[in-house]
CSV table of C-alpha atoms in Angstrom, one decimal:
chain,number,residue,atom,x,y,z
A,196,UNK,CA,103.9,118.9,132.9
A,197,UNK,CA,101.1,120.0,130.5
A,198,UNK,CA,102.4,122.6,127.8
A,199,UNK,CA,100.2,124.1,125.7
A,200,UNK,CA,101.1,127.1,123.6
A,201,UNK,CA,100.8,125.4,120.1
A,202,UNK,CA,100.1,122.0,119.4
A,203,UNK,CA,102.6,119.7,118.9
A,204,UNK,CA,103.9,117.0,116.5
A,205,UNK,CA,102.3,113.4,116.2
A,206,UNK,CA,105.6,111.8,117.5
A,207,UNK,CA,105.2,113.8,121.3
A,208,UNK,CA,101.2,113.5,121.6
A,209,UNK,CA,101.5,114.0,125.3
A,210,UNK,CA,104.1,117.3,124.8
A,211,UNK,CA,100.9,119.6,124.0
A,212,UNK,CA,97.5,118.9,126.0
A,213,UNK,CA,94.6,120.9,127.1
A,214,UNK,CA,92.3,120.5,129.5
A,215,UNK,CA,88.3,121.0,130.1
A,216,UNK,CA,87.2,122.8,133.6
A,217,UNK,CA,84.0,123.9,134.0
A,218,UNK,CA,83.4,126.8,136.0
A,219,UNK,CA,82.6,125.3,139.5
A,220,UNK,CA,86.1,123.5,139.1
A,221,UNK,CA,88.0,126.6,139.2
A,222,UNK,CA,89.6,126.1,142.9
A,223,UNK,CA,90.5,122.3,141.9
A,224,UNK,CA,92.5,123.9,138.8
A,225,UNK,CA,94.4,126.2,140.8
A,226,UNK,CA,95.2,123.9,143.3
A,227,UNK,CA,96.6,122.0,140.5
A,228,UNK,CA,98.0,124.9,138.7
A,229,UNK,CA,101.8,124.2,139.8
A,230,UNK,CA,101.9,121.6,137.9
A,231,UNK,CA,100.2,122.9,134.7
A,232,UNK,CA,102.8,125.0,132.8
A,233,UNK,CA,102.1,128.8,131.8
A,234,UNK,CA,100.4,129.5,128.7
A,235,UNK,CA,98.4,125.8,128.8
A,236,UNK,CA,94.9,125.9,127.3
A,237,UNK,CA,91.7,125.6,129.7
A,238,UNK,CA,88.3,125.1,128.2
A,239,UNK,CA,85.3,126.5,129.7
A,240,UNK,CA,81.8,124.7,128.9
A,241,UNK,CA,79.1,126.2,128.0
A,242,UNK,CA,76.8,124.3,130.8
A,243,UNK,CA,73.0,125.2,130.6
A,244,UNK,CA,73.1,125.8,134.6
A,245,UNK,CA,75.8,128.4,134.4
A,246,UNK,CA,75.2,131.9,133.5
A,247,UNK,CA,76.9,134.2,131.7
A,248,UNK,CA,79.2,135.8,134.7
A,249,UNK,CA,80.4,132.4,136.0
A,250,UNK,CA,81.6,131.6,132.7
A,251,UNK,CA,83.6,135.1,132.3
A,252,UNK,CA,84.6,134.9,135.8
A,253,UNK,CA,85.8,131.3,135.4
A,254,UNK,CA,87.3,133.0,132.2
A,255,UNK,CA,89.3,135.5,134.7
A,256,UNK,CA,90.2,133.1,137.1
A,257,UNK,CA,92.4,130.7,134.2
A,258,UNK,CA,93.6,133.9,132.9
A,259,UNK,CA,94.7,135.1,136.3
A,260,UNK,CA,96.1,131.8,136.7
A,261,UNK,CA,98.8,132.5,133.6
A,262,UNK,CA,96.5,129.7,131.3
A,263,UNK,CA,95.1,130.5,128.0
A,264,UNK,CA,90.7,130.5,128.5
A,265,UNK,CA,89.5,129.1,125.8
A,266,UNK,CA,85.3,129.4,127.0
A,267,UNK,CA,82.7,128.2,125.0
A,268,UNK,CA,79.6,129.6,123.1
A,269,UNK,CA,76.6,127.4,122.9
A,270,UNK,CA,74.7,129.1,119.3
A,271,UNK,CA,71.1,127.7,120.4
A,272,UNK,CA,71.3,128.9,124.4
A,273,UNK,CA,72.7,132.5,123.1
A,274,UNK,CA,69.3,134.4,123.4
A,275,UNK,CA,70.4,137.5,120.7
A,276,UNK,CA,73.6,139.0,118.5
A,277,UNK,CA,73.9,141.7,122.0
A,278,UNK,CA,74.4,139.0,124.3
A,279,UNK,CA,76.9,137.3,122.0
A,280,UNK,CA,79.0,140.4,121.1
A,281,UNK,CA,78.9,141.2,125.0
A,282,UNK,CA,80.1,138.3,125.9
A,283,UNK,CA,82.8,138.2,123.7
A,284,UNK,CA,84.0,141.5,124.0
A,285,UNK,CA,83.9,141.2,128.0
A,286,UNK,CA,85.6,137.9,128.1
A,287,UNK,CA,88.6,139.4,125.6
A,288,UNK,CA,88.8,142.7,127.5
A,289,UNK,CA,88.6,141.5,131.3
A,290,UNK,CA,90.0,138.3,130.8
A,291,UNK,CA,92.5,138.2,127.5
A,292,UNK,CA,90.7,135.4,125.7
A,293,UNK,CA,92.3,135.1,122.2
A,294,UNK,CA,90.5,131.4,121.8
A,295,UNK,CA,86.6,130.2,121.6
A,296,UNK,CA,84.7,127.3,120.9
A,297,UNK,CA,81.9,127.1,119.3
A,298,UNK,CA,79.0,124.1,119.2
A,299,UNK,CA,75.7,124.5,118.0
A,300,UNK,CA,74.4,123.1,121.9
A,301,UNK,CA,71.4,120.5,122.5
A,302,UNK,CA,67.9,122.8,122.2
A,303,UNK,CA,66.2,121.6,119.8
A,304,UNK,CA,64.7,125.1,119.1
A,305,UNK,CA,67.2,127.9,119.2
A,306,UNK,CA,67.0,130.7,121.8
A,307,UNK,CA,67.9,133.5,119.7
A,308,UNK,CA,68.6,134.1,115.9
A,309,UNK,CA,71.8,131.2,116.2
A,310,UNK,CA,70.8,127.8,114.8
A,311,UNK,CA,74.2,126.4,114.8
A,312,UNK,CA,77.7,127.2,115.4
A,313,UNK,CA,78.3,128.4,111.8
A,314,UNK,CA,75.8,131.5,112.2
A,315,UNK,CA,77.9,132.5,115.3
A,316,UNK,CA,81.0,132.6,112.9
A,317,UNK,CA,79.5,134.4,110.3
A,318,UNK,CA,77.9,137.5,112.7
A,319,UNK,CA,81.9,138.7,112.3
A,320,UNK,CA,81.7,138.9,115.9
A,321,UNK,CA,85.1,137.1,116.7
A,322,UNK,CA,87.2,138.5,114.4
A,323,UNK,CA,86.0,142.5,115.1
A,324,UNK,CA,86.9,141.7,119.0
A,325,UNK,CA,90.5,140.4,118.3
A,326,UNK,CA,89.9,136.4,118.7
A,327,UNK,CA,92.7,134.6,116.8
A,328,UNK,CA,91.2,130.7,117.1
A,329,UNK,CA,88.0,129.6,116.9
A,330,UNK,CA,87.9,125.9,117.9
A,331,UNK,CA,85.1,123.6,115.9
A,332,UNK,CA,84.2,120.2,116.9
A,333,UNK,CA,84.9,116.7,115.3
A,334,UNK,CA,83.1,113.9,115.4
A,335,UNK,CA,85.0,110.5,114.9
A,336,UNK,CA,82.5,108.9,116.2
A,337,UNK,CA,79.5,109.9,114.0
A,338,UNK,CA,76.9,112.3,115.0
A,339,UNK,CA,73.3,111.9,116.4
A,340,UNK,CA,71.6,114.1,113.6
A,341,UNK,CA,74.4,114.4,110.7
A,342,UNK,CA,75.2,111.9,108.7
A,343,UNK,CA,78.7,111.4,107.4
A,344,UNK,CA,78.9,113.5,103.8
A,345,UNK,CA,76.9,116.3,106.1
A,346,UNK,CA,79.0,116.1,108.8
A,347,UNK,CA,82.3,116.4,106.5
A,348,UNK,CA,80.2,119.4,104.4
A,349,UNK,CA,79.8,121.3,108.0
A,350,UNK,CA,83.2,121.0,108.6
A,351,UNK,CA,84.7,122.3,105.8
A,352,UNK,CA,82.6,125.4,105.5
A,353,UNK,CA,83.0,126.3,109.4
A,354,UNK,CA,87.2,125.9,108.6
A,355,UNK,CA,86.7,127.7,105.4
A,356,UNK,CA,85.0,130.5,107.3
A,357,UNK,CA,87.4,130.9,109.6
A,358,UNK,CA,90.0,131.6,108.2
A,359,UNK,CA,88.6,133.9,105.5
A,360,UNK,CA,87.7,135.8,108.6
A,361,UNK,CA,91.7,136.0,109.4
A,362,UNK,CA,91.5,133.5,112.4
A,363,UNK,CA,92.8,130.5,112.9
A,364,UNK,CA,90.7,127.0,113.0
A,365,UNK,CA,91.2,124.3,115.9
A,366,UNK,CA,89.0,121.1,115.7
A,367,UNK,CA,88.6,119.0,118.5
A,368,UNK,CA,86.7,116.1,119.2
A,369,UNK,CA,84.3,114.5,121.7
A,370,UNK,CA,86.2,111.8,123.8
A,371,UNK,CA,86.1,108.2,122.4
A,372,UNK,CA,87.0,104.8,123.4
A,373,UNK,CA,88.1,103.3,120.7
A,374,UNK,CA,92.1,104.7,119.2
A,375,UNK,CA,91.5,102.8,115.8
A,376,UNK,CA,88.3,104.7,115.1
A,377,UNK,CA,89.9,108.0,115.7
A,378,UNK,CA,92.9,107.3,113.6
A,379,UNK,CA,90.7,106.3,110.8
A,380,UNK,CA,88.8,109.9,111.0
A,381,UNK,CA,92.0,111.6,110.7
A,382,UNK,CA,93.3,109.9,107.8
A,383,UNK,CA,89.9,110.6,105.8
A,384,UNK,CA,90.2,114.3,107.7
A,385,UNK,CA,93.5,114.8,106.3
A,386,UNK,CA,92.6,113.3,102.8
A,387,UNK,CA,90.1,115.4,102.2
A,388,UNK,CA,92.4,118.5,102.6
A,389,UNK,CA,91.8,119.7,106.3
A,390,UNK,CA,95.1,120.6,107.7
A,391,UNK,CA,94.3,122.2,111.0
A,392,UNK,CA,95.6,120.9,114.0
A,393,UNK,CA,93.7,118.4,116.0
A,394,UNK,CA,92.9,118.0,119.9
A,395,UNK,CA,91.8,114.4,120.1
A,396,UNK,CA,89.1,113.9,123.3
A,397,UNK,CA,90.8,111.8,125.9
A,398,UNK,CA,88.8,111.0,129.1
A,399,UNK,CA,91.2,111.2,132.3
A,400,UNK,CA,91.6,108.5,134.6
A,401,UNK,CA,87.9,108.0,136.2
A,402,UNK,CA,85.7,105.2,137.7
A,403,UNK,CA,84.5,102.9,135.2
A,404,UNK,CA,80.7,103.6,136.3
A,405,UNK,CA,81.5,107.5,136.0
A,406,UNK,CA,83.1,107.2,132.4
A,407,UNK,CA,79.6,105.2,131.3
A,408,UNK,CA,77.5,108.1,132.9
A,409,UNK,CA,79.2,110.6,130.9
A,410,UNK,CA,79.4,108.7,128.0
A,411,UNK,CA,75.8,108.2,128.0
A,412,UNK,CA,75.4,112.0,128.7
A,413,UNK,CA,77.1,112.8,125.3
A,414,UNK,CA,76.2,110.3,123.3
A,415,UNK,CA,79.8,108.6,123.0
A,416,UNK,CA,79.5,104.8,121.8
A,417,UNK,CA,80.5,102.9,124.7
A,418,UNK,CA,79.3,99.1,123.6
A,419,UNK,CA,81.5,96.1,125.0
A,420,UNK,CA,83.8,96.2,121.6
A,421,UNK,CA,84.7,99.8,122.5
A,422,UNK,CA,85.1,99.4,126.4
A,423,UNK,CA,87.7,96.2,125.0
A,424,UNK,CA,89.5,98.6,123.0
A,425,UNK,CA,89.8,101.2,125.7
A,426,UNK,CA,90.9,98.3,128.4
A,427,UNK,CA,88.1,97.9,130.4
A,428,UNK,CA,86.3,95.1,131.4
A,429,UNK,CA,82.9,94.9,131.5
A,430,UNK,CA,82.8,92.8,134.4
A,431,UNK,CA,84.9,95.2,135.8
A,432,UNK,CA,82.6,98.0,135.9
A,433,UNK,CA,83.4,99.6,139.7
A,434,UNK,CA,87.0,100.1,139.0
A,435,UNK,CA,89.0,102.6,138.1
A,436,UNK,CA,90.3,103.2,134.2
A,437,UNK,CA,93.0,105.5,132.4
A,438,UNK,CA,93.6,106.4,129.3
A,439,UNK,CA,96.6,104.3,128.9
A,440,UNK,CA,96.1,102.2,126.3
A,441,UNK,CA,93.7,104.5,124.2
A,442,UNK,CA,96.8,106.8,124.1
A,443,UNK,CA,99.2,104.1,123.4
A,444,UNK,CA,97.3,102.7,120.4
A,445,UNK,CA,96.8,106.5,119.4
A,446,UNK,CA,100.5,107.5,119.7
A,447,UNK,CA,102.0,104.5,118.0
A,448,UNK,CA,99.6,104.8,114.8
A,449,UNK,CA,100.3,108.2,114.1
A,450,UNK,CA,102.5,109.2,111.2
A,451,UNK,CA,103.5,112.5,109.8
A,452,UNK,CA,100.1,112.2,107.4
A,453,UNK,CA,98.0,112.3,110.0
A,454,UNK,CA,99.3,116.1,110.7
A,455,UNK,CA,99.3,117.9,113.8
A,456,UNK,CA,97.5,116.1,116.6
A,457,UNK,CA,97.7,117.0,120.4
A,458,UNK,CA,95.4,115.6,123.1
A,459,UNK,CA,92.2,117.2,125.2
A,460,UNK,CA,91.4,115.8,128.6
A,461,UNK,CA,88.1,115.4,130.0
A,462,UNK,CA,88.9,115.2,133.6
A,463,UNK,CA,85.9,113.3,134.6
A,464,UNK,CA,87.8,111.7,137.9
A,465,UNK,CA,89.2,114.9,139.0
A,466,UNK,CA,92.0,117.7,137.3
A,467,UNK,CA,94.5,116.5,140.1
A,468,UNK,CA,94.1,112.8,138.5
A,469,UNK,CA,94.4,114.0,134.7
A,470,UNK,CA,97.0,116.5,135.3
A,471,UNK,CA,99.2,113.3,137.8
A,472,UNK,CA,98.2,110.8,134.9
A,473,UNK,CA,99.9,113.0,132.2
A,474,UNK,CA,102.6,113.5,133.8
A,475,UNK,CA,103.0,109.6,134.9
A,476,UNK,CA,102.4,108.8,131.4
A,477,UNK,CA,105.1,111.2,129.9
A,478,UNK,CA,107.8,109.8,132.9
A,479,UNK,CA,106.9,105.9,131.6
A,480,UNK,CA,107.1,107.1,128.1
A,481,UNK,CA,110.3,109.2,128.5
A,482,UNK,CA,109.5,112.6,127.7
A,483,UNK,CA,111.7,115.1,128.7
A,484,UNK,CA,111.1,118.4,129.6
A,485,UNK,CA,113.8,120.8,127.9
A,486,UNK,CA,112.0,123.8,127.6
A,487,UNK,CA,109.3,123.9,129.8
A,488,UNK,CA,108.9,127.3,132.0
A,489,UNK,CA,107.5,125.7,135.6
A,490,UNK,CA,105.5,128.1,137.4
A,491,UNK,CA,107.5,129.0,140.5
């Protein structure tokens, strides 16, 4: 069963997961919803072909659901400071968001007065509507436009702000391929003083062709080392793959230094398959479940 309420410790990765659902997918996650436990984190994307009332509707439907919404706000798509404080203040009073995430989105030339997901912080906007997290993204992989002192620089300040701000700071990544490339990004994240907890990208168990599309899309590294790494064959590219081994290799080199890390599934191949996967995973792995409220 997923279980998200807080994150949990490095030695139980699988004990604390969220998952991403965009809007359209709402009837797949409550068909699934028996399964997910109450209180469980469900990011919302901001997708350019949704507008505003399918993302706080999508927002309604996981709260009605008994899940946490945690939607997203794209700074470059958001056209002025009104549509963002409405938006905010709609999605906390109608659907009891306490969580966001914020990106700085893919137009090159902003909308509105929001370059990047920083200025959307600083408007004060968040805090003034009752938010409590604000979730950031990390990039273990590298960045198309950033490079890596910038990258780290961005970081920090977006934490810093945050919390000055009396909220609480989440950072969690794009998906990746490769478990020894992540693990290396949290040591030098933890070295350099960040402490919040982590949500590592995980892509659920999907066709190998589907996984390269989306990688492609979001300009994850996917070159033959990686696909190795992840288990996948390149030879092999019209089966299916899980997440098995990128979890395994994740799981086993995490030590108390590396802080709290949980895990975020992007479930490219369907939320039945993620949500079946983690539990299958857990069961193999030996997981128990003392403590966790089923739905009835």
């Amino acid at each position: 069963m997923i279980h998200i309420d807080k994150p949990g410790p490095a030695s139980d990765i699988t004990e604390a997961c969220s998952l991403e659902v965009n809007a359209k997918d709402m009837p797949a996650l409550a068909a699934a919803a028996a399964r997910i436990a109450t209180g469980s984190t469900i990011s919302i994307p901001y997708l350019a072909n949704q507008d505003n009332e399918a993302r706080l509707a999508a927002a309604r439907a996981v709260h009605e659901l008994g899940f946490e919404p945690m939607p997203h706000l794209s700074a470059r798509r958001i056209a002025s400071l009104a549509e963002l404080q409405a938006f905010v203040e709609r999605a906390v009073a109608e659907a009891g968001v306490k969580r966001c995430f914020v990106i700085a989105g893919d137009p090159s030339t902003p909308a509105g007065p929001f370059a990047d997901s920083h200025s959307l912080i600083d408007t004060g906007v968040f805090e003034r509507a009752g938010i409590q997290v604000v979730g950031v993204g990390g990039h273990p992989e590298g960045h198309p436009v950033m490079n890596a002192a910038d990258r780290w620089a961005v970081l920090e300040r977006k934490c810093r702000s945050i919390e000055q701000r009396g909220m609480a700071p989440w950072i969690v990544t794009q998906f990746a391929f490769d478990a020894d490339i992540v693990l290396t990004w949290l040591q030098a994240l933890r070295e350099r003083g960040i402490e919040h907890p982590v949500r590592v990208g995980v892509p659920g168990p999907a066709g190998v062709a589907v996984l390269a599309r989306y990688a492609a899309l979001c300009g994850v590294s996917a070159c033959a080392s990686m696909w190795s790494s992840y288990g996948i064959s390149i030879g092999k590219l019209f089966g299916t793959a899980g997440p098995d081994l990128f979890v395994d290799r994740l799981a086993a080199g995490l030590t108390a230094a590396h802080g709290t890390v949980s895990l975020h599934f992007f479930p490219f191949g369907g939320i039945a398959q993620s949500v079946g996967w983690i539990a299958q995973y857990r069961a193999r792995a030996g997981h128990g479940h003392a403590g966790a409220q089923r739905r009835a």
